[in-house]
CSV table of C-alpha atoms in Angstrom, one decimal:
chain,number,residue,atom,x,y,z
A,8,MET,CA,-14.6,-6.9,-22.6
A,9,PRO,CA,-18.3,-6.2,-22.7
A,10,PRO,CA,-20.5,-6.8,-20.0
A,11,PRO,CA,-23.0,-9.6,-20.4
A,12,SER,CA,-26.5,-8.7,-21.5
A,13,SER,CA,-27.9,-8.5,-18.0
A,14,GLY,CA,-25.8,-5.5,-17.2
A,15,CYS,CA,-24.5,-6.8,-13.9
A,16,TRP,CA,-21.0,-5.4,-13.7
A,17,THR,CA,-20.1,-6.6,-10.4
A,18,GLY,CA,-21.8,-9.9,-11.0
A,19,LEU,CA,-20.1,-10.6,-14.2
A,20,THR,CA,-19.1,-14.5,-13.9
A,21,TRP,CA,-15.7,-14.0,-14.9
A,22,THR,CA,-15.0,-10.3,-13.8
A,23,SER,CA,-11.8,-9.3,-12.7
A,24,THR,CA,-9.8,-12.2,-14.1
A,25,TRP,CA,-6.7,-10.1,-13.9
A,26,THR,CA,-7.2,-9.4,-10.0
A,27,ARG,CA,-7.3,-13.3,-9.4
A,28,TRP,CA,-4.0,-13.7,-11.5
A,29,LEU,CA,-2.4,-11.2,-9.2
A,30,PHE,CA,-2.5,-13.8,-6.5
A,31,SER,CA,-2.3,-17.0,-8.7
A,32,GLY,CA,0.5,-15.6,-10.7
A,33,TRP,CA,3.1,-15.6,-7.9
A,34,ALA,CA,1.5,-18.5,-5.9
A,35,SER,CA,1.4,-21.3,-8.8
A,36,PRO,CA,4.9,-21.9,-8.9
A,37,LEU,CA,5.1,-22.7,-5.2
A,38,SER,CA,2.3,-25.3,-5.5
A,39,SER,CA,1.8,-28.1,-8.1
A,40,TRP,CA,-2.0,-28.0,-7.4
A,41,SER,CA,-3.5,-24.8,-6.2
A,42,PRO,CA,-2.4,-21.2,-5.7
A,43,ALA,CA,-4.8,-20.9,-2.9
A,44,VAL,CA,-2.5,-23.4,-1.0
A,45,PRO,CA,0.6,-20.9,-0.6
A,46,ILE,CA,-1.7,-18.1,0.0
A,47,TRP,CA,-3.1,-20.0,3.1
A,48,PHE,CA,0.4,-20.8,4.1
A,49,SER,CA,1.6,-17.3,3.6
A,50,TRP,CA,-1.4,-15.8,5.6
A,51,LEU,CA,-0.7,-18.3,8.5
A,52,LEU,CA,3.2,-17.2,8.5
A,53,SER,CA,1.8,-13.4,8.5
A,54,GLY,CA,-0.4,-14.0,11.4
A,55,SER,CA,2.3,-15.8,13.4
A,56,SER,CA,4.4,-12.5,13.5
A,57,THR,CA,1.5,-10.3,14.3
A,58,CYS,CA,-0.7,-12.3,16.7
A,59,PRO,CA,-0.5,-11.3,20.5
A,60,TRP,CA,1.8,-14.0,21.5
A,61,SER,CA,4.3,-12.8,19.0
A,62,THR,CA,7.4,-10.8,20.1
A,63,TRP,CA,7.5,-8.7,16.9
A,64,GLY,CA,6.2,-5.2,17.0
A,65,ARG,CA,3.0,-4.6,15.0
A,66,SER,CA,2.4,-2.0,12.3
A,67,GLY,CA,-0.7,-1.1,10.6
A,68,TRP,CA,0.2,-2.4,7.1
A,69,GLU,CA,0.8,-5.9,8.9
A,70,SER,CA,-2.9,-6.0,9.9
A,71,GLN,CA,-3.8,-4.8,6.3
A,72,LEU,CA,-1.5,-7.5,4.9
A,73,LEU,CA,-3.6,-10.1,7.0
A,74,GLU,CA,-6.9,-8.8,5.7
A,75,THR,CA,-5.7,-8.6,2.2
A,76,GLY,CA,-4.0,-12.2,2.1
A,77,PHE,CA,-7.4,-13.6,4.0
A,78,LEU,CA,-9.6,-12.5,1.2
A,79,GLY,CA,-7.1,-13.8,-1.4
A,80,ILE,CA,-7.4,-17.2,-0.2
A,81,PHE,CA,-10.9,-17.4,-1.3
A,82,LEU,CA,-10.2,-15.4,-4.6
A,83,CYS,CA,-8.3,-18.4,-6.0
A,84,PRO,CA,-9.8,-21.9,-6.7
A,85,LEU,CA,-8.7,-24.7,-4.3
A,86,TRP,CA,-8.5,-27.6,-6.7
A,87,THR,CA,-7.2,-26.4,-10.1
A,88,LEU,CA,-4.5,-24.6,-11.7
A,89,SER,CA,-6.4,-23.5,-14.7
A,90,PRO,CA,-6.1,-19.6,-15.5
A,91,LEU,CA,-10.0,-19.8,-16.2
A,92,PRO,CA,-11.7,-22.6,-14.4
A,93,ARG,CA,-15.3,-22.8,-15.8
A,94,GLY,CA,-16.6,-24.2,-12.5
A,95,THR,CA,-15.1,-21.7,-10.1
A,96,PRO,CA,-15.8,-18.1,-11.4
A,97,THR,CA,-14.7,-15.2,-9.3
A,98,SER,CA,-16.8,-14.7,-6.3
A,99,ARG,CA,-18.8,-11.2,-6.0
A,100,ILE,CA,-18.5,-11.5,-2.1
A,101,VAL,CA,-14.8,-11.5,-2.5
A,102,LEU,CA,-14.6,-8.7,-5.0
A,103,TRP,CA,-17.1,-6.8,-2.8
A,104,GLY,CA,-14.7,-7.8,0.3
A,105,TYR,CA,-11.9,-6.0,-1.4
A,106,ARG,CA,-13.8,-2.9,-2.3
A,107,TRP,CA,-15.1,-2.7,1.4
A,108,LEU,CA,-11.4,-3.0,2.5
A,109,ILE,CA,-10.3,-0.1,0.2
A,110,PHE,CA,-13.3,1.8,1.2
A,111,ARG,CA,-12.4,1.4,5.1
A,112,ILE,CA,-8.6,2.0,4.6
A,113,MET,CA,-9.0,5.4,2.7
A,114,LEU,CA,-12.1,6.5,4.8
A,115,GLY,CA,-10.5,5.7,8.0
A,116,ALA,CA,-7.2,7.6,7.1
A,117,GLY,CA,-9.3,10.6,6.0
A,118,LEU,CA,-11.4,10.7,9.3
A,119,ILE,CA,-8.5,10.2,11.5
A,120,LYS,CA,-6.9,13.3,9.9
A,121,ILE,CA,-9.8,15.6,10.0
A,122,ARG,CA,-10.7,14.5,13.8
A,123,GLY,CA,-6.8,14.8,14.7
A,124,ASP,CA,-4.1,17.5,14.3
A,125,GLN,CA,-5.5,20.9,13.7
A,126,CYS,CA,-3.0,21.3,10.8
A,127,TRP,CA,-5.1,18.9,8.7
A,128,ARG,CA,-8.2,21.4,9.2
A,129,ASN,CA,-6.2,24.6,8.4
A,130,LEU,CA,-4.6,23.0,5.5
A,131,THR,CA,-0.9,23.4,6.8
A,132,CYS,CA,0.1,19.7,7.6
A,133,MET,CA,2.1,19.3,4.1
A,134,ASP,CA,4.1,22.2,5.1
A,135,PHE,CA,5.9,19.6,7.7
A,136,HIS,CA,5.1,16.1,6.4
A,137,TYR,CA,7.9,15.6,4.0
A,138,GLU,CA,10.4,16.8,6.5
A,139,THR,CA,9.1,15.0,9.5
A,140,GLN,CA,7.8,11.7,8.1
A,141,PRO,CA,9.5,8.5,9.3
A,142,LEU,CA,12.1,8.0,6.6
A,143,PRO,CA,12.2,10.6,4.0
A,144,ASN,CA,13.5,10.0,0.4
A,145,PRO,CA,15.2,12.1,-1.9
A,146,MET,CA,11.9,13.4,-3.5
A,147,ALA,CA,10.9,14.3,-0.3
A,148,TYR,CA,13.6,16.9,0.0
A,149,PHE,CA,12.6,18.9,-3.0
A,150,LEU,CA,8.7,18.6,-2.3
A,151,HIS,CA,9.2,20.1,1.1
A,152,HIS,CA,10.5,23.2,-0.4
A,153,SER,CA,7.4,23.6,-2.7
A,154,PRO,CA,5.6,26.8,-2.6
A,155,TRP,CA,2.9,27.3,0.2
A,156,TRP,CA,-0.1,27.2,-2.2
A,157,PHE,CA,1.1,23.8,-3.5
A,158,HIS,CA,1.1,22.2,0.0
A,159,ARG,CA,-2.5,23.6,0.4
A,160,PHE,CA,-3.5,22.0,-2.7
A,161,GLU,CA,-1.9,18.7,-1.5
A,162,THR,CA,-3.7,18.9,1.7
A,163,LEU,CA,-7.1,19.5,0.1
A,164,SER,CA,-6.5,16.7,-2.4
A,165,ASN,CA,-5.7,14.3,0.3
A,166,HIS,CA,-9.1,15.2,2.0
A,167,PHE,CA,-11.0,14.8,-1.3
A,168,LEU,CA,-9.3,11.4,-2.0
A,169,GLU,CA,-9.8,10.0,1.4
A,170,LEU,CA,-13.2,11.5,2.6
A,171,VAL,CA,-15.1,11.8,-0.7
A,172,VAL,CA,-13.6,9.5,-3.4
A,173,PRO,CA,-14.1,6.1,-1.2
A,174,PHE,CA,-18.1,6.5,-1.5
A,175,PHE,CA,-17.5,6.3,-5.4
A,176,VAL,CA,-17.4,2.6,-4.9
A,177,PHE,CA,-21.1,2.4,-4.2
A,178,LEU,CA,-22.1,4.7,-7.1
A,179,GLY,CA,-22.0,2.4,-10.0
A,180,ARG,CA,-19.6,0.7,-12.4
A,181,GLN,CA,-18.0,4.0,-13.9
A,182,MET,CA,-17.7,5.8,-10.5
A,183,CYS,CA,-16.0,2.6,-9.0
A,184,ILE,CA,-13.5,2.4,-11.9
A,185,LEU,CA,-12.7,6.1,-11.4
A,186,HIS,CA,-12.3,5.3,-7.4
A,187,GLY,CA,-9.9,2.5,-8.3
A,188,ALA,CA,-7.9,4.7,-10.9
A,189,LEU,CA,-7.9,7.7,-8.6
A,190,GLN,CA,-6.7,5.6,-5.4
A,191,ILE,CA,-3.9,3.9,-7.4
A,192,LEU,CA,-2.5,7.3,-8.8
A,193,PHE,CA,-2.6,8.5,-5.2
A,194,GLN,CA,-0.8,5.5,-3.9
A,195,MET,CA,1.9,5.9,-6.7
A,196,VAL,CA,2.2,9.6,-5.5
A,197,LEU,CA,2.9,8.3,-2.0
A,198,ILE,CA,5.5,5.9,-3.0
A,199,ILE,CA,7.3,8.6,-5.1
A,200,SER,CA,7.4,10.8,-1.9
A,201,GLY,CA,8.1,8.8,0.9
A,202,ASN,CA,9.4,5.6,2.3
A,203,LEU,CA,6.3,3.9,3.8
A,204,SER,CA,7.5,0.2,3.5
A,205,PHE,CA,5.2,-2.0,1.3
A,206,LEU,CA,1.9,0.0,2.7
A,207,ASN,CA,1.0,2.0,-0.4
A,208,TRP,CA,2.0,-1.1,-2.7
A,209,LEU,CA,-0.2,-3.3,-0.6
A,210,THR,CA,-3.0,-0.5,-0.7
A,211,ILE,CA,-3.1,-0.8,-4.5
A,212,VAL,CA,-4.2,-4.6,-4.4
A,213,PRO,CA,-7.7,-4.0,-3.2
A,214,SER,CA,-8.3,-1.1,-5.6
A,215,LEU,CA,-7.9,-3.5,-8.5
A,216,ALA,CA,-11.3,-5.0,-7.5
A,217,CYS,CA,-12.8,-1.8,-8.7
A,218,PHE,CA,-12.1,-2.8,-12.5
A,219,ASP,CA,-14.0,-5.3,-14.5
A,220,ASP,CA,-13.1,-7.3,-17.6
A,221,ALA,CA,-14.4,-4.5,-19.6
A,222,THR,CA,-11.7,-2.1,-18.1
A,223,LEU,CA,-9.1,-4.7,-17.9
A,224,GLY,CA,-9.5,-6.4,-21.3
A,225,PHE,CA,-6.6,-4.5,-22.9
A,226,LEU,CA,-4.3,-6.3,-20.7
A,227,PHE,CA,-5.0,-9.5,-22.3
A,228,PRO,CA,-3.9,-10.8,-25.9
A,229,SER,CA,-6.4,-11.1,-28.6
A,230,GLY,CA,-7.2,-13.7,-31.1
A,231,PRO,CA,-8.9,-17.2,-31.4
A,232,GLY,CA,-8.3,-19.3,-28.4
A,233,CYS,CA,-6.8,-16.7,-26.2
A,234,LEU,CA,-7.9,-16.0,-22.7
A,235,LYS,CA,-10.0,-12.9,-23.9
A,236,ASP,CA,-11.6,-14.9,-26.6
A,237,GLN,CA,-12.5,-17.8,-23.9
A,238,VAL,CA,-14.0,-15.3,-21.5
A,239,LEU,CA,-16.2,-13.7,-24.2
A,240,ARG,CA,-17.6,-17.0,-25.2
A,241,MET,CA,-18.2,-17.9,-21.5
A,242,GLN,CA,-20.3,-14.3,-21.2
A,243,GLU,CA,-22.2,-15.2,-24.4
A,244,GLU,CA,-23.1,-18.6,-23.0
A,245,GLU,CA,-24.1,-17.3,-19.7
A,246,ALA,CA,-26.3,-14.6,-21.5
A,247,ARG,CA,-28.0,-17.4,-23.4
A,248,GLY,CA,-28.9,-19.1,-19.9
A,249,ALA,CA,-26.0,-21.8,-20.2
A,250,ARG,CA,-24.4,-22.3,-17.1
A,251,ALA,CA,-21.9,-24.9,-15.9
A,252,PRO,CA,-23.4,-27.8,-14.0
A,253,TRP,CA,-23.8,-27.8,-10.2
A,254,THR,CA,-21.3,-30.0,-8.6
A,255,HIS,CA,-20.6,-30.9,-4.8
A,256,GLY,CA,-17.5,-28.8,-5.1
A,257,SER,CA,-19.3,-25.7,-6.6
A,258,VAL,CA,-21.9,-26.1,-3.9
A,259,ALA,CA,-19.3,-26.1,-1.3
A,260,ARG,CA,-17.4,-23.1,-2.9
A,261,HIS,CA,-21.0,-21.0,-2.7
A,262,THR,CA,-21.2,-22.0,0.7
A,263,VAL,CA,-17.9,-21.0,1.9
A,264,ASN,CA,-18.3,-17.6,0.0
A,265,LEU,CA,-21.5,-17.0,1.7
A,266,ALA,CA,-20.1,-18.0,5.1
A,267,LEU,CA,-17.2,-15.4,4.3
A,268,GLY,CA,-19.7,-12.8,3.4
A,269,VAL,CA,-21.4,-13.3,6.7
A,270,LEU,CA,-18.4,-13.5,8.8
A,271,VAL,CA,-17.0,-10.2,7.1
A,272,ALA,CA,-20.3,-8.4,7.6
A,273,TRP,CA,-20.3,-9.5,11.3
A,274,LEU,CA,-16.7,-8.5,12.1
A,275,SER,CA,-17.3,-5.1,10.4
A,276,ILE,CA,-20.0,-4.0,13.0
A,277,PRO,CA,-17.4,-2.9,15.5
A,278,VAL,CA,-15.3,-1.5,12.8
A,279,VAL,CA,-18.1,0.7,11.3
A,280,LEU,CA,-19.0,1.9,14.8
A,281,ASN,CA,-15.3,3.0,15.5
A,282,LEU,CA,-15.4,4.9,11.9
A,283,LEU,CA,-18.5,6.8,13.3
A,284,SER,CA,-17.1,7.4,16.8
A,285,PRO,CA,-15.2,10.7,17.6
A,286,GLN,CA,-13.2,8.6,19.7
A,287,GLN,CA,-11.9,6.8,16.6
A,288,VAL,CA,-8.8,4.5,16.9
A,289,MET,CA,-6.7,3.6,14.1
A,290,ASN,CA,-4.8,0.4,12.9
A,291,SER,CA,-6.5,-1.6,15.6
A,292,SER,CA,-8.4,-5.0,15.5
A,293,PHE,CA,-11.7,-6.0,17.2
A,294,ASN,CA,-11.0,-10.0,16.8
A,295,PRO,CA,-7.8,-12.0,17.6
A,296,LEU,CA,-7.4,-13.1,13.9
A,297,ARG,CA,-7.4,-9.3,12.5
A,298,ILE,CA,-9.5,-10.5,9.5
A,299,VAL,CA,-11.4,-7.2,9.5
A,300,ASN,CA,-9.4,-4.2,10.9
A,301,THR,CA,-9.7,-0.4,11.3
A,302,TYR,CA,-7.2,1.6,9.4
A,303,GLY,CA,-5.6,5.0,9.5
A,304,ALA,CA,-2.4,7.1,9.0
A,305,PHE,CA,-0.9,10.5,10.2
A,306,GLY,CA,-3.7,11.6,12.3
A,307,SER,CA,-1.1,14.0,13.9
A,308,ILE,CA,2.1,15.4,12.2
A,309,THR,CA,5.3,16.4,14.1
A,310,LYS,CA,6.2,19.9,13.3
A,311,GLU,CA,9.9,19.3,14.2
A,312,ARG,CA,12.2,16.4,13.4
A,313,THR,CA,14.4,15.0,16.1
A,314,GLU,CA,16.9,12.1,15.9
A,315,VAL,CA,18.6,10.0,18.4
A,316,ILE,CA,22.2,9.6,17.4
A,317,LEU,CA,24.2,6.8,19.1
A,318,GLN,CA,27.7,7.4,19.7
A,319,GLY,CA,30.4,5.3,21.2
A,320,THR,CA,34.0,6.1,22.6
A,321,ALA,CA,37.2,4.3,23.4
A,322,SER,CA,38.1,6.6,26.1
A,323,PRO,CA,38.4,5.3,29.6
A,324,ASN,CA,36.7,8.6,30.8
A,325,ALA,CA,33.4,9.4,29.3
A,326,SER,CA,33.6,12.9,30.8
A,327,ALA,CA,37.0,13.8,29.5
A,328,PRO,CA,36.9,16.7,27.3
A,329,ASP,CA,39.5,14.9,24.9
A,330,ALA,CA,37.1,12.0,24.6
A,331,LYS,CA,36.4,11.3,20.9
A,332,TRP,CA,32.8,10.2,20.3
A,333,GLU,CA,32.2,8.5,16.9
A,334,ASP,CA,28.5,8.1,15.5
A,335,TYR,CA,26.7,4.9,14.4
A,336,GLU,CA,25.1,5.2,11.1
A,337,PHE,CA,21.7,3.6,10.3
A,338,LYS,CA,20.7,2.2,7.0
A,339,CYS,CA,18.1,4.7,6.3
A,340,LYS,CA,17.3,7.1,9.1
A,341,PRO,CA,19.0,10.6,9.0
A,342,GLY,CA,22.5,10.7,10.6
A,343,ASP,CA,25.2,12.1,8.5
A,344,LEU,CA,24.4,15.3,7.4
A,345,LYS,CA,25.9,14.8,3.8
A,346,ARG,CA,24.2,11.4,3.2
A,347,ARG,CA,21.7,11.5,0.7
A,348,PRO,CA,17.9,10.5,1.9
A,349,CYS,CA,17.6,6.7,1.2
A,350,LEU,CA,15.0,5.1,-1.2
A,351,ILE,CA,14.0,1.8,0.2
A,352,SER,CA,10.2,1.1,-0.7
A,353,PRO,CA,8.7,-1.5,-0.8
A,354,TYR,CA,11.4,-2.6,1.7
A,355,HIS,CA,11.3,-1.8,5.6
A,356,HIS,CA,14.0,-1.0,8.1
A,357,ARG,CA,12.0,-1.7,11.2
A,358,LEU,CA,14.9,-0.5,13.5
A,359,ASP,CA,15.3,2.7,11.6
A,360,TRP,CA,11.3,3.1,11.9
A,361,LEU,CA,11.5,2.5,15.7
A,362,MET,CA,14.2,5.2,16.0
A,363,TRP,CA,11.9,7.7,14.8
A,364,PHE,CA,9.2,7.0,17.4
A,365,ALA,CA,11.9,6.8,20.1
A,366,ALA,CA,13.3,10.3,19.0
A,367,PHE,CA,10.1,12.1,20.1
A,368,GLN,CA,9.7,10.2,23.4
A,369,THR,CA,12.2,9.2,26.1
A,370,TYR,CA,14.3,6.2,26.5
A,371,GLU,CA,12.4,5.2,29.5
A,372,HIS,CA,9.5,4.9,27.2
A,373,ASN,CA,11.7,2.7,24.7
A,374,GLU,CA,13.8,0.5,26.9
A,375,TRP,CA,14.7,-1.5,23.9
A,376,ILE,CA,17.2,1.3,23.0
A,377,ILE,CA,19.1,0.5,26.1
A,378,HIS,CA,19.3,-3.2,25.1
A,379,LEU,CA,20.5,-2.1,22.0
A,380,ALA,CA,23.4,-0.1,23.5
A,381,GLY,CA,24.4,-2.9,25.3
A,382,LYS,CA,24.7,-5.0,22.1
A,383,LEU,CA,26.8,-2.1,20.7
A,384,LEU,CA,29.0,-2.1,23.7
A,385,ALA,CA,29.7,-6.0,22.8
A,386,ASN,CA,30.2,-5.3,19.1
A,387,ASP,CA,27.5,-7.9,18.6
A,388,ALA,CA,27.5,-8.9,15.2
A,389,GLN,CA,23.6,-9.6,14.8
A,390,ALA,CA,22.9,-6.0,16.1
A,391,LEU,CA,25.6,-4.3,14.0
A,392,SER,CA,24.2,-6.1,10.8
A,393,LEU,CA,21.1,-3.7,11.3
A,394,LEU,CA,23.2,-0.6,10.9
A,395,ALA,CA,25.2,0.8,8.1
A,396,LEU,CA,28.4,2.0,9.8
A,397,ASN,CA,30.1,0.8,12.7
A,398,PRO,CA,32.8,3.1,13.7
A,399,PHE,CA,34.7,0.3,15.7
A,400,ALA,CA,34.7,-2.1,13.0
A,401,GLY,CA,38.1,-4.1,13.0
A,402,ARG,CA,39.0,-2.9,16.4
A,403,ALA,CA,38.0,-3.2,20.1
A,404,PRO,CA,34.2,-2.5,21.2
A,405,PRO,CA,33.6,1.1,22.6
A,406,ARG,CA,34.1,1.5,26.4
A,407,TRP,CA,31.0,3.9,26.5
A,408,VAL,CA,27.9,4.4,24.4
A,409,ARG,CA,25.5,7.1,24.7
A,410,GLY,CA,22.4,8.7,22.9
A,411,GLU,CA,22.4,12.3,21.8
A,412,HIS,CA,19.2,14.3,21.0
A,413,TYR,CA,19.4,16.4,17.8
A,414,ARG,CA,16.7,18.5,16.0
A,415,TYR,CA,17.1,18.0,12.1
A,416,LYS,CA,16.0,20.2,9.2
A,417,PHE,CA,16.4,19.9,5.6
A,418,SER,CA,19.0,22.3,4.1
A,419,ARG,CA,17.6,24.8,1.5
A,420,PRO,CA,18.5,24.1,-2.1
A,421,GLY,CA,21.1,26.4,-3.2
A,422,GLY,CA,21.9,27.6,0.2
A,423,THR,CA,25.3,27.6,2.1
A,424,HIS,CA,24.8,24.3,3.7
A,425,ALA,CA,23.5,22.6,0.2
A,426,ALA,CA,26.6,23.9,-1.2
A,427,GLU,CA,28.5,22.0,1.2
A,428,GLY,CA,27.0,18.8,0.1
A,429,LYS,CA,24.6,18.7,3.1
A,430,TRP,CA,20.9,17.3,2.8
A,431,TRP,CA,20.5,18.2,6.6
A,432,ILE,CA,21.4,20.6,9.1
A,433,ARG,CA,21.2,20.0,12.8
A,434,LYS,CA,21.2,21.3,16.4
A,435,ARG,CA,22.1,19.6,19.5
A,436,LEU,CA,19.1,19.4,22.1
A,437,GLY,CA,20.9,17.6,24.8
A,438,PRO,CA,21.5,13.9,26.1
A,439,TYR,CA,19.0,11.2,25.2
A,440,PHE,CA,20.6,8.9,27.6
A,441,PRO,CA,23.7,9.3,29.5
A,442,PRO,CA,27.2,7.5,28.6
A,443,LEU,CA,26.7,3.8,29.6
A,444,SER,CA,29.4,1.0,30.1
A,445,PHE,CA,29.2,-2.7,30.6
A,446,GLN,CA,29.3,-2.5,34.0
A,447,ASP,CA,26.5,0.2,34.2
A,448,LEU,CA,24.1,-2.2,32.4
A,449,LYS,CA,24.7,-5.3,34.4
A,450,GLY,CA,21.7,-4.6,37.0
A,451,TYR,CA,19.5,-3.0,34.3
A,452,PHE,CA,19.8,-6.3,32.1
A,453,ARG,CA,19.5,-8.7,35.2
A,454,SER,CA,16.3,-6.8,36.4
A,455,ARG,CA,14.7,-7.1,32.9
A,456,GLU,CA,15.9,-10.8,32.7
A,457,TRP,CA,17.7,-9.9,29.4
A,458,PRO,CA,20.6,-12.1,28.3
A,459,TYR,CA,23.7,-10.2,29.2
A,460,PRO,CA,25.8,-9.7,26.0
A,461,LYS,CA,29.4,-11.1,25.6
A,462,PRO,CA,32.0,-9.0,23.8
A,463,GLU,CA,32.9,-10.4,20.5
């Protein structure tokens, strides 16, 4: 749609109608009176699983979900279900809140890289990333074997998109639109090449605020009485100076939006100082509600992939040479060498992700893995539901469970291992934790006040 005669593309009263529909479209069926209400409810539920009193682990995308959802509350009108309410135009403050969010996400990610691992500066990180990322997908297998010059191009492109392109937001309408298009394209490439949960899908959301009605008008049907026609008439009326009358509700809404802008600006001060600091931290927050946060990803890249393989045996003697150890298989993380890498985005297997972290630490840093071993010794149904394969299904629980440490590498396409149907090759590094029995874990569980599992 053409911008109004004032030329104020960010201040267009009905601008980014489609962005507002993004939130109201899924929320409206949940509420008979306002899409803002279920967004409030969803935000509170998300906060309950990420606040300090929660027992859930935190991830960077959970903070990002909270901030994105919080801004969404103010994007939608509170008292109407109309797709185009005349008295509650899209707030410029909310739109700029989303642009400020995508700016911080991308610049934070770029700065943490350039200040972090040396491989980002010598352009070699992509030589390792596809193989060592938390949960590779099938495309990562083939991208890993790309020529060296392609990996250098990828790294340079990443630096351009995260360190240069974010500033396009502040360089006028055309550059802001270009910023939004490039970031969405970048996120789609990341979705295709890895399993990063809903992070990349979520990052697309604030990028949509970079587009105005003139850019997104083709998404709406044309014709008399259609949404596009209504917007055009409202813009023409505004250009002539005709505005909707002020009401108590519109005054309250403008006041709330102004307060939101002041709040975001105030909470952004420590975030900006963090971005400027050589000791930058990522995926953190400086306020308890995590409304304005600091972001970043892959500041360091692991050069080798290691995996913890959990195994069980029914042998009464774990040290016996003839003890048969059988592998537990997780739903997504590498294990069976012949199993194709999973494709789960935008879903998230949290346990598989935590196993990736545990593999380059020790079990002393990850006591939860010993807790999991106790659950496996009991054939605990809830714990086993998180796995893809229980080798002791339909029979007695294992007498012993152990963790083995392996180095994993992608097989080479067309090579001997690939011809055998193997996606991975592996080499044993040693024990991760020793064989454990129920009796071994009694004192361990008691000292940590964990409930002792009962065999099922």
